[in-house]
CSV table of C-alpha atoms and ligand atoms in Angstrom, one decimal:
chain,number,residue,atom,x,y,z
E,1,MET,CA,0.0,0.0,0.0
E,2,THR,CA,1.3,3.5,-0.8
E,3,VAL,CA,0.9,6.3,1.7
E,4,SER,CA,1.6,10.0,1.4
E,5,THR,CA,4.9,11.0,3.0
E,6,SER,CA,3.4,14.4,4.0
E,7,LEU,CA,1.4,12.7,6.8
E,8,ARG,CA,2.9,12.6,10.3
E,9,PRO,CA,4.2,9.0,11.0
E,10,ASP,CA,1.6,8.2,13.5
E,11,GLN,CA,-1.1,9.4,11.1
E,12,ARG,CA,0.3,7.0,8.5
E,13,LEU,CA,0.2,4.1,11.0
E,14,ILE,CA,-3.4,5.1,11.9
E,15,ARG,CA,-4.4,5.1,8.3
E,16,THR,CA,-2.9,1.7,7.6
E,17,CYS,CA,-4.5,0.3,10.7
E,18,ARG,CA,-7.9,1.8,9.7
E,19,GLU,CA,-7.7,0.4,6.2
E,20,GLU,CA,-6.8,-3.1,7.4
E,21,LEU,CA,-9.5,-3.1,10.0
E,22,TRP,CA,-12.0,-1.9,7.3
E,23,SER,CA,-11.1,-4.7,4.9
E,24,ALA,CA,-11.4,-7.3,7.8
E,25,LEU,CA,-14.9,-5.8,8.7
E,26,ARG,CA,-16.0,-6.0,5.1
E,27,ASP,CA,-14.9,-9.6,5.0
E,28,GLY,CA,-16.5,-10.4,8.3
E,29,ASP,CA,-13.1,-11.7,9.5
E,30,GLU,CA,-12.8,-11.2,13.3
E,31,HIS,CA,-9.2,-12.6,13.5
E,32,ALA,CA,-8.0,-10.3,10.8
E,33,ALA,CA,-9.7,-7.4,12.6
E,34,ALA,CA,-8.0,-8.2,15.9
E,35,THR,CA,-4.6,-8.7,14.1
E,36,ALA,CA,-4.9,-5.3,12.4
E,37,VAL,CA,-5.7,-3.5,15.7
E,38,PHE,CA,-3.0,-5.3,17.7
E,39,ALA,CA,-0.4,-4.6,14.9
E,40,GLY,CA,-1.3,-0.9,15.2
E,41,LEU,CA,-0.8,-1.0,19.0
E,42,GLU,CA,2.5,-2.8,18.7
E,43,ASP,CA,3.6,-0.3,16.0
E,44,GLY,CA,3.0,2.4,18.6
E,45,VAL,CA,-0.5,3.7,17.8
E,46,PRO,CA,-1.9,4.8,21.2
E,47,ALA,CA,-4.9,2.7,22.4
E,48,GLU,CA,-7.1,5.9,22.5
E,49,ALA,CA,-6.2,6.6,18.8
E,50,VAL,CA,-7.1,3.0,18.0
E,51,LEU,CA,-10.5,3.5,19.6
E,52,MET,CA,-11.3,7.0,18.2
E,53,GLU,CA,-9.4,7.2,14.9
E,54,VAL,CA,-9.5,3.6,13.8
E,55,ILE,CA,-12.6,1.8,15.3
E,56,ALA,CA,-15.0,4.7,15.5
E,57,PRO,CA,-14.7,5.9,11.9
E,58,SER,CA,-14.8,2.3,10.6
E,59,GLN,CA,-18.1,1.8,12.5
E,60,ALA,CA,-19.5,5.0,11.0
E,61,ARG,CA,-18.4,3.8,7.6
E,62,VAL,CA,-20.4,0.6,8.2
E,63,GLY,CA,-23.4,2.8,8.5
E,64,GLN,CA,-22.7,4.8,5.4
E,65,GLU,CA,-22.2,1.6,3.4
E,66,TRP,CA,-25.5,0.2,4.7
E,67,ALA,CA,-27.4,3.5,3.9
E,68,ALA,CA,-26.0,3.4,0.4
E,69,ASN,CA,-27.2,-0.2,0.1
E,70,ARG,CA,-23.7,-1.6,-0.4
E,71,MET,CA,-23.8,-3.6,2.8
E,72,THR,CA,-26.6,-5.8,3.9
E,73,VAL,CA,-28.2,-5.6,7.4
E,74,ALA,CA,-26.5,-8.9,8.2
E,75,GLN,CA,-23.1,-7.6,7.1
E,76,GLU,CA,-23.6,-4.5,9.2
E,77,HIS,CA,-24.4,-6.6,12.3
E,78,VAL,CA,-21.4,-8.9,11.7
E,79,ALA,CA,-19.1,-5.8,11.4
E,80,THR,CA,-20.5,-4.3,14.6
E,81,VAL,CA,-20.1,-7.5,16.6
E,82,ILE,CA,-16.5,-7.8,15.4
E,83,ASN,CA,-15.8,-4.2,16.5
E,84,GLU,CA,-17.3,-4.9,19.9
E,85,ARG,CA,-15.1,-7.9,20.3
E,86,VAL,CA,-12.0,-6.0,19.1
E,87,ILE,CA,-12.8,-3.2,21.7
E,88,ALA,CA,-13.0,-5.9,24.4
E,89,ALA,CA,-9.8,-7.5,23.3
E,90,LEU,CA,-8.0,-4.1,23.3
E,91,ALA,CA,-9.1,-3.5,26.9
E,92,HIS,CA,-7.3,-6.6,28.0
E,93,HIS,CA,-4.2,-6.0,25.8
E,94,PRO,CA,-1.2,-4.7,27.8
E,95,ALA,CA,-1.3,-1.5,25.9
E,96,GLY,CA,-4.9,-0.9,26.9
E,97,ARG,CA,-4.6,-1.7,30.7
E,98,VAL,CA,-4.7,1.3,33.0
E,99,GLU,CA,-5.2,1.5,36.8
E,100,PRO,CA,-8.0,3.8,37.8
E,101,ARG,CA,-6.8,7.0,39.5
E,102,HIS,CA,-9.9,9.3,39.2
E,103,ALA,CA,-13.4,9.1,40.6
E,104,ARG,CA,-16.2,6.8,39.4
E,105,VAL,CA,-18.6,7.7,36.6
E,106,ALA,CA,-21.6,5.8,35.1
E,107,VAL,CA,-22.1,5.5,31.4
E,108,ALA,CA,-25.5,4.4,30.2
E,109,CYS,CA,-27.7,4.4,27.0
E,110,VAL,CA,-31.1,5.8,27.4
E,111,GLU,CA,-34.0,3.4,27.7
E,112,GLY,CA,-34.9,2.0,24.2
E,113,GLU,CA,-31.5,2.9,22.8
E,114,TRP,CA,-29.7,-0.1,21.4
E,115,HIS,CA,-26.6,1.8,20.0
E,116,ALA,CA,-24.3,0.7,22.8
E,117,LEU,CA,-21.1,0.8,20.8
E,118,PRO,CA,-20.7,4.6,20.9
E,119,ALA,CA,-21.1,4.6,24.7
E,120,ARG,CA,-18.7,1.7,24.9
E,121,LEU,CA,-16.1,3.7,23.0
E,122,LEU,CA,-16.7,6.6,25.4
E,123,SER,CA,-16.3,4.3,28.4
E,124,GLU,CA,-13.0,2.8,27.1
E,125,VAL,CA,-11.5,6.2,26.4
E,126,LEU,CA,-12.3,7.4,29.9
E,127,ARG,CA,-11.0,4.2,31.4
E,128,LEU,CA,-7.7,4.7,29.5
E,129,ARG,CA,-7.6,8.2,31.0
E,130,GLY,CA,-7.8,6.8,34.5
E,131,TRP,CA,-11.5,7.1,35.3
E,132,ARG,CA,-13.3,4.3,37.0
E,133,VAL,CA,-16.2,3.6,34.6
E,134,ASP,CA,-19.3,1.6,35.2
E,135,PHE,CA,-20.6,0.8,31.8
E,136,LEU,CA,-24.3,0.0,32.0
E,137,GLY,CA,-24.7,-0.8,28.3
E,138,ALA,CA,-27.7,-0.4,26.0
E,139,HIS,CA,-31.4,0.3,26.9
E,140,VAL,CA,-31.0,1.2,30.6
E,141,PRO,CA,-34.5,1.8,32.2
E,142,THR,CA,-34.3,5.1,34.2
E,143,PRO,CA,-35.4,3.5,37.6
E,144,HIS,CA,-32.5,1.1,37.3
E,145,LEU,CA,-30.1,3.9,36.4
E,146,ILE,CA,-31.2,5.9,39.5
E,147,ALA,CA,-30.9,2.9,41.7
E,148,HIS,CA,-27.3,2.4,40.4
E,149,LEU,CA,-26.5,6.1,41.2
E,150,HIS,CA,-27.8,5.7,44.8
E,151,ARG,CA,-25.8,2.5,45.3
E,152,THR,CA,-22.5,3.7,43.8
E,153,GLY,CA,-22.5,7.6,44.2
E,154,PRO,CA,-20.6,8.4,40.9
E,155,GLU,CA,-19.1,11.8,40.1
E,156,ALA,CA,-21.4,12.1,37.0
E,157,VAL,CA,-23.7,10.2,34.7
E,158,LEU,CA,-22.9,10.1,31.0
E,159,LEU,CA,-26.0,9.4,29.0
E,160,SER,CA,-25.8,8.3,25.4
E,161,ALA,CA,-28.6,8.5,22.8
E,162,SER,CA,-28.1,8.0,19.1
E,163,ILE,CA,-31.7,8.1,17.8
E,164,PRO,CA,-33.6,11.4,18.3
E,165,THR,CA,-36.9,9.7,19.0
E,166,HIS,CA,-35.4,8.7,22.4
E,167,LEU,CA,-35.2,12.4,23.4
E,168,PRO,CA,-38.5,12.4,25.4
E,169,THR,CA,-37.2,9.4,27.4
E,170,ALA,CA,-33.8,11.0,27.7
E,171,HIS,CA,-35.5,14.1,29.2
E,172,ALA,CA,-37.1,11.9,31.9
E,173,ALA,CA,-33.7,10.3,32.6
E,174,ILE,CA,-32.0,13.7,32.8
E,175,THR,CA,-34.6,15.1,35.2
E,176,ALA,CA,-34.4,12.0,37.4
E,177,CYS,CA,-30.6,12.1,37.6
E,178,MET,CA,-30.5,15.8,38.4
E,179,ALA,CA,-33.2,15.2,41.1
E,180,ALA,CA,-30.9,12.6,42.5
E,181,GLY,CA,-28.2,15.3,42.8
E,182,VAL,CA,-25.8,13.7,40.2
E,183,PRO,CA,-24.5,15.9,37.3
E,184,MET,CA,-25.7,14.7,33.9
E,185,LEU,CA,-23.5,14.9,30.8
E,186,ALA,CA,-25.4,14.0,27.7
E,187,GLY,CA,-24.0,13.0,24.3
E,188,GLY,CA,-24.5,11.1,21.1
E,189,ALA,CA,-26.0,11.9,17.7
E,190,ALA,CA,-29.6,12.2,19.1
E,191,PHE,CA,-28.7,15.4,21.0
E,192,GLY,CA,-27.8,17.2,17.8
E,193,ALA,CA,-24.4,18.0,16.3
E,194,ASP,CA,-24.2,21.1,18.5
E,195,GLY,CA,-25.8,19.5,21.5
E,196,ARG,CA,-28.8,21.8,21.4
E,197,TYR,CA,-31.3,19.2,22.7
E,198,ALA,CA,-29.1,18.3,25.7
E,199,ARG,CA,-29.3,21.9,26.8
E,200,SER,CA,-33.0,22.3,26.1
E,201,LEU,CA,-33.7,19.1,28.1
E,202,GLY,CA,-31.8,20.5,31.1
E,203,ALA,CA,-28.6,18.4,31.1
E,204,THR,CA,-25.7,19.8,33.1
E,205,GLU,CA,-23.4,19.6,30.1
E,206,TRP,CA,-23.1,18.3,26.6
E,207,ALA,CA,-20.0,17.0,24.9
E,208,ALA,CA,-19.2,15.9,21.4
E,209,ASP,CA,-16.6,13.3,22.3
E,210,ALA,CA,-14.8,11.5,25.1
E,211,ALA,CA,-11.8,13.8,25.1
E,212,THR,CA,-14.0,16.8,26.0
E,213,VAL,CA,-15.8,14.7,28.6
E,214,ALA,CA,-12.5,14.0,30.3
E,215,GLU,CA,-11.6,17.7,30.3
E,216,LEU,CA,-15.0,18.6,31.8
E,217,LEU,CA,-14.8,15.9,34.4
E,218,ALA,CA,-11.3,17.0,35.4
E,219,ALA,CA,-12.5,20.6,35.8
E,220,GLY,CA,-15.5,19.4,37.9
E,221,LEU,CA,-19.1,19.5,37.0
E,222,PRO,CA,-21.5,21.5,39.2
E,223,ARG,CA,-23.7,19.3,41.3
E,224,PRO,CA,-27.4,19.9,40.9
E,225,ASP,CA,-29.4,20.8,44.0
E,226,PRO,CA,-31.7,17.8,44.7
E,227,THR,CA,-34.0,19.9,46.8
E,228,ALA,CA,-34.8,22.3,43.9
E,229,MET,CA,-38.3,21.6,42.6
E,230,HIS,CA,-38.0,21.2,38.9
E,231,HIS,CA,-40.8,20.2,36.5
E,232,PRO,CA,-39.9,19.0,33.1
E,233,ILE,CA,-42.5,21.3,31.5
E,234,GLU,CA,-40.4,24.3,32.6
E,235,ASP,CA,-37.7,23.2,30.1
E,236,LEU,CA,-40.3,22.9,27.3
E,237,PRO,CA,-43.2,25.4,27.8
E,238,HIS,CA,-44.5,24.7,24.3
E,239,LEU,CA,-45.7,21.2,25.5
E,240,ALA,CA,-48.6,23.0,27.1
E,241,ASP,CA,-50.4,22.9,23.7
E,242,GLN,CA,-50.7,19.0,24.2
E,243,GLU,CA,-49.9,18.4,20.5
E,244,TYR,CA,-47.0,16.1,21.5
E,245,THR,CA,-49.0,14.2,24.1
E,246,MET,CA,-52.0,13.6,21.8
E,247,ILE,CA,-50.0,12.5,18.8
E,248,ALA,CA,-47.8,10.2,20.9
E,249,GLN,CA,-50.9,8.7,22.5
E,250,SER,CA,-52.7,8.1,19.2
E,251,ARG,CA,-49.7,6.9,17.3
E,252,SER,CA,-51.1,3.4,16.4
E,253,ARG,CA,-54.3,4.8,15.1
E,254,LEU,CA,-52.5,7.4,13.2
E,255,VAL,CA,-50.2,4.9,11.5
E,256,LYS,CA,-53.1,2.6,10.7
E,257,GLU,CA,-55.2,5.3,9.1
E,258,THR,CA,-52.3,6.8,7.2
E,259,LEU,CA,-51.5,3.3,5.8
E,260,ALA,CA,-55.2,2.9,4.7
E,261,GLU,CA,-55.3,6.3,3.0
E,262,LEU,CA,-52.0,5.8,1.4
E,263,GLU,CA,-53.2,2.6,-0.2
E,264,GLU,CA,-56.1,4.6,-1.7
E,265,ARG,CA,-53.8,7.4,-3.0
E,266,PHE,CA,-50.5,5.6,-4.0
E,267,LEU,CA,-51.4,3.3,-6.8
E,268,PRO,CA,-48.2,1.1,-6.8
E,269,MET,CA,-49.0,0.1,-3.2
E,270,ARG,CA,-51.9,-2.0,-4.4
E,271,GLU,CA,-49.4,-4.4,-5.9
E,272,TYR,CA,-47.3,-4.5,-2.7
E,273,SER,CA,-46.5,-7.9,-1.1
E,274,SER,CA,-47.3,-8.3,2.6
E,275,ARG,CA,-43.6,-7.8,3.4
E,276,GLN,CA,-43.6,-4.5,1.5
E,277,ARG,CA,-46.7,-3.5,3.3
E,278,ARG,CA,-45.1,-4.2,6.6
E,279,HIS,CA,-42.1,-2.1,5.7
E,280,THR,CA,-44.3,0.8,4.7
E,281,ALA,CA,-46.2,0.6,8.0
E,282,GLU,CA,-42.8,0.7,9.8
E,283,ASP,CA,-41.7,3.7,7.7
E,284,ILE,CA,-45.0,5.5,8.6
E,285,ALA,CA,-44.5,4.7,12.3
E,286,HIS,CA,-40.9,6.2,12.1
E,287,VAL,CA,-42.3,9.4,10.5
E,288,ALA,CA,-45.0,9.6,13.2
E,289,ASP,CA,-42.3,9.1,15.9
E,290,TYR,CA,-40.0,11.8,14.5
E,291,LEU,CA,-43.0,14.1,14.1
E,292,ALA,CA,-43.9,13.6,17.8
E,293,THR,CA,-40.2,14.1,18.8
E,294,ALA,CA,-39.9,17.4,16.7
E,295,LEU,CA,-43.0,18.6,18.5
E,296,TYR,CA,-41.5,17.6,21.9
E,297,VAL,CA,-38.3,19.6,21.3
E,298,ASP,CA,-40.1,22.2,19.1
E,299,ASP,CA,-37.5,21.9,16.3
E,300,GLN,CA,-38.2,21.9,12.6
E,301,GLU,CA,-34.7,20.9,11.7
E,302,LEU,CA,-35.0,17.5,13.5
E,303,PHE,CA,-38.0,16.5,11.4
E,304,THR,CA,-36.7,18.0,8.1
E,305,ALA,CA,-33.4,16.2,8.5
E,306,PHE,CA,-35.1,12.9,9.2
E,307,ILE,CA,-37.3,13.2,6.1
E,308,GLY,CA,-34.3,14.1,4.0
E,309,TRP,CA,-32.5,11.0,5.4
E,310,THR,CA,-35.5,8.7,4.8
E,311,ALA,CA,-35.8,10.0,1.2
E,312,GLY,CA,-32.1,9.1,0.7
E,313,ILE,CA,-32.6,5.6,2.1
E,314,LEU,CA,-35.7,5.0,0.0
E,315,THR,CA,-34.1,6.2,-3.2
E,316,ALA,CA,-31.0,4.0,-2.6
E,317,ARG,CA,-33.4,1.1,-2.5
E,318,GLY,CA,-35.4,2.0,-5.6
E,319,VAL,CA,-38.5,3.2,-3.7
E,320,PRO,CA,-39.7,6.5,-5.1
E,321,ALA,CA,-39.5,9.4,-2.5
E,322,ARG,CA,-43.0,10.4,-3.9
E,323,SER,CA,-44.5,7.9,-1.5
E,324,LEU,CA,-42.9,9.9,1.4
E,325,ALA,CA,-44.3,13.2,0.1
E,326,LEU,CA,-47.8,11.5,0.0
E,327,THR,CA,-47.3,10.2,3.6
E,328,LEU,CA,-46.7,13.7,4.8
E,329,ASP,CA,-49.7,14.9,2.9
E,330,VAL,CA,-51.9,12.2,4.4
E,331,LEU,CA,-50.7,12.9,7.9
E,332,ASP,CA,-51.4,16.6,7.4
E,333,SER,CA,-54.9,15.8,6.4
E,334,GLN,CA,-55.4,13.8,9.6
E,335,LEU,CA,-53.9,16.4,11.9
E,336,LYS,CA,-56.1,19.4,11.1
E,337,ASP,CA,-56.3,20.5,14.7
E,338,PHE,CA,-52.5,20.5,15.3
E,339,PRO,CA,-51.0,23.7,13.9
E,340,ARG,CA,-47.5,23.0,15.1
E,341,ALA,CA,-47.5,19.5,13.6
E,342,ARG,CA,-48.9,20.8,10.3
E,343,ALA,CA,-46.2,23.4,10.0
E,344,LEU,CA,-43.5,20.8,10.6
E,345,LEU,CA,-45.1,18.5,7.9
E,346,GLU,CA,-45.5,21.3,5.4
E,347,ARG,CA,-41.9,22.6,5.7
E,348,ALA,CA,-40.4,19.1,5.6
E,349,GLY,CA,-42.5,18.3,2.5
E,350,HIS,CA,-41.0,21.3,0.6
E,351,GLY,CA,-37.6,19.6,0.4
E,352,LEU,CA,-39.1,16.5,-1.4
E,353,ARG,CA,-39.2,16.5,-5.2
E,354,PRO,CA,-42.2,14.8,-6.7
E,355,ASP,CA,-41.4,12.0,-9.1
E,356,PRO,CA,-43.3,12.6,-12.4
E,357,HIS,CA,-43.2,8.9,-13.4
E,358,ILE,CA,-45.4,7.8,-10.5
E,359,PRO,CA,-49.1,7.8,-11.3
E,360,VAL,CA,-51.2,9.9,-8.9
E,361,PRO,CA,-54.9,9.3,-8.5
E,362,GLY,CA,-57.2,12.3,-8.4
E,363,ASN,CA,-56.2,15.5,-10.1
E,364,GLY,CA,-52.6,14.3,-10.6
E,365,LYS,CA,-51.1,17.3,-8.9
E,366,PRO,CA,-48.2,16.6,-6.6
E,367,ALA,CA,-49.0,16.6,-2.9
Y,401,LIG,C1,-24.3,-0.4,14.6
Y,401,LIG,C2,-25.6,0.3,14.3
Y,401,LIG,C3,-26.7,-0.3,14.8
Y,401,LIG,C4,-26.7,-1.5,15.8
Y,401,LIG,C5,-26.2,-1.0,17.2
Y,401,LIG,C6,-25.4,-2.2,17.9
Y,401,LIG,C7,-24.5,-1.6,19.0
Y,401,LIG,N1,-24.1,-2.6,19.7
Y,401,LIG,O1,-24.3,-0.5,19.2
Y,401,LIG,C8,-28.2,-1.9,15.7
Y,401,LIG,C9,-28.3,-3.0,14.7
Y,401,LIG,C10,-28.8,-2.4,17.1
Y,401,LIG,C11,-28.9,-0.7,15.2
Y,401,LIG,C12,-30.3,-0.5,15.3
Y,401,LIG,C13,-30.9,0.6,14.7
Y,401,LIG,N2,-30.4,1.6,14.0
Y,401,LIG,CO1,-28.5,1.9,13.8
Y,401,LIG,N3,-26.7,2.2,13.4
Y,401,LIG,C14,-25.6,1.6,13.6
Y,401,LIG,C15,-24.4,2.3,13.0
Y,401,LIG,C16,-24.0,1.5,11.7
Y,401,LIG,C17,-23.2,2.5,13.8
Y,401,LIG,C18,-23.4,3.2,15.2
Y,401,LIG,C19,-22.1,3.5,15.7
Y,401,LIG,O2,-21.6,2.8,16.6
Y,401,LIG,N4,-21.4,4.6,15.2
Y,401,LIG,C20,-20.0,4.9,15.5
Y,401,LIG,C21,-19.9,5.9,16.6
Y,401,LIG,C22,-18.5,6.0,17.0
Y,401,LIG,O3,-20.4,7.2,16.2
Y,401,LIG,P1,-21.5,8.0,17.0
Y,401,LIG,O4,-22.7,7.2,17.1
Y,401,LIG,O5,-21.6,9.3,16.3
Y,401,LIG,O6,-20.8,8.2,18.5
Y,401,LIG,C23,-19.8,9.2,18.7
Y,401,LIG,C24,-20.4,10.5,19.3
Y,401,LIG,O7,-21.7,10.7,19.0
Y,401,LIG,C25,-20.1,10.4,20.7
Y,401,LIG,N5,-21.1,9.9,21.7
Y,401,LIG,C26,-21.9,8.9,21.6
Y,401,LIG,N6,-22.6,8.8,22.8
Y,401,LIG,C27,-22.1,9.7,23.6
Y,401,LIG,C28,-22.4,10.0,24.9
Y,401,LIG,C29,-21.7,11.0,25.6
Y,401,LIG,C30,-22.0,11.3,27.0
Y,401,LIG,C31,-20.7,11.7,24.9
Y,401,LIG,C32,-20.0,12.8,25.5
Y,401,LIG,C33,-20.4,11.4,23.6
Y,401,LIG,C34,-21.1,10.4,22.9
Y,401,LIG,O8,-19.0,9.6,20.9
Y,401,LIG,C35,-19.0,8.6,19.9
Y,401,LIG,C36,-17.5,8.4,19.5
Y,401,LIG,O9,-17.0,9.5,18.9
Y,401,LIG,C37,-25.0,3.7,12.7
Y,401,LIG,C38,-24.4,4.5,11.5
Y,401,LIG,C39,-23.5,5.6,12.0
Y,401,LIG,N7,-23.1,6.4,11.0
Y,401,LIG,O10,-23.2,5.8,13.1
Y,401,LIG,C40,-26.5,3.3,12.5
Y,401,LIG,C41,-27.6,4.4,12.8
Y,401,LIG,C42,-27.3,5.2,14.0
Y,401,LIG,N8,-28.8,3.5,13.0
Y,401,LIG,C43,-29.9,4.0,12.5
Y,401,LIG,C44,-31.1,3.4,12.6
Y,401,LIG,C45,-32.2,4.1,11.8
Y,401,LIG,C46,-31.4,2.3,13.4
Y,401,LIG,C47,-32.7,1.6,13.6
Y,401,LIG,C48,-33.9,2.5,13.8
Y,401,LIG,C49,-32.9,0.6,12.4
Y,401,LIG,C50,-34.2,-0.1,12.4
Y,401,LIG,N9,-35.0,0.2,11.4
Y,401,LIG,O11,-34.5,-0.9,13.3
Y,401,LIG,C51,-32.4,0.7,14.9
Y,401,LIG,C52,-32.8,1.5,16.2
Y,401,LIG,C53,-32.4,0.6,17.4
Y,401,LIG,C54,-32.7,1.4,18.7
Y,401,LIG,N10,-33.9,1.4,19.2
Y,401,LIG,O12,-31.8,2.0,19.2
Y,401,LIG,C55,-29.6,5.3,11.8
Y,401,LIG,C56,-30.1,6.5,12.5
Y,401,LIG,C57,-30.7,7.6,11.6
Y,401,LIG,C58,-31.3,8.7,12.3
Y,401,LIG,N11,-32.1,9.4,11.5
Y,401,LIG,O13,-31.2,8.9,13.4
Y,401,LIG,C59,-28.0,5.3,11.5
Y,401,LIG,C60,-27.3,6.6,11.5
Y,401,LIG,C61,-27.8,4.5,10.2
Y,401,LIG,C62,-27.8,5.3,9.0
Y,401,LIG,N12,-26.7,5.3,8.2
Y,401,LIG,O14,-28.7,6.0,8.6
Y,401,LIG,N13,-28.0,0.2,14.6
């Protein structure tokens, strides 16, 4: 392999290690993956760089390949499991062993969140930096997290969420941890690239990565006052209009009715197999969940970004984005009494281009 000589030596090593890990992940070869990572460590790549500059970007690349339909779901799962095993092996490699010298912290994924690997990477970096880390893993129900805090008294809780639809649950977890008097540091893709949702949901802090977390912890996070009476609605006064609550509560009915009306209006659906129909129902449920979440945090960008992302996924799989525009239109017609929801639907719909090749019943005008 040729590498540019303009790169610093450690960057060259990192790049070689990353490329070797990637080819092992693509082949589903766990031994080759571990060999690539151990070779990097033995050549002098620091363990933290292996985690953050080799494994993390390889994992993100798995997602990009899946989204572009160049990797199957099964290949994605295999690659993720291999990365998890490699991270575990690294923790037990001599280059990855560090005695704790700082206080204890708890790292947990919000309830419903199955993306544990980002939180695992965070935990391992903090461990390498001398923190004593309790990694609670994926999908941690808030009552169990609180019980853990009472039992172990950590310096801070680090909450991870990758999927924005977990933000309402994250809000409950943040409120509960603060009420328990433990600082809450939130992170992960769900909280927005700039951490805006962590702040609006009342977290003590937000950080983009483990290195920043380590700095914030070293500086000391302010401890919340457990006696202060705080109601979640104070963070999000717009919830008083009840749009979020009503849409979240009527989700199943909304999905069912949207599916039925879509069948009337989107002619290709009449030829759908039961599997295609099930996928369409799942897609509608995701749209309804993101709509409810955007109402919860009162943020257009959250919904528009999701619709743009879904359109990209559908297009990569040969499904016309026209069906998505129609879904938004059908939802709009069912939510006449929800002005905030309708504004979200309308603006997100503007970004979707109608496909002129798809037959439209009625007046044939794009929705
Ligand atoms: C692996 C994976 C899975 C695995 C997770 C297994 C595991 N053990 O983690 C499984 C198969 C379970 C899964 C399921 C789903 N997934 Co998935 N998944 C991924 C994938 C490919 C990698 C995630 C990852 O590890 N990324 C690498 C890490 C390093 O990056 P990161 O997430 O940005 O994390 C960094 C920072 O955010 C930060 N960080 C993270 N947490 C925290 C916390 C704190 C406190 C701090 C300070 C920092 C911090 O540090 C990390 C390191 O730098 C991503 C694609 C991607 N690009 O990330 C999709 C992805 C996240 N998944 C996605 C989706 C849609 C799903 C599903 C809904 C699919 C489905 N239809 O069922 C489900 C949802 C499950 C659930 N309820 O949680 C979408 C989300 C899109 C969106 N609009 O939000 C993505 C982006 C795929 C894509 N390309 O579109 N997934």
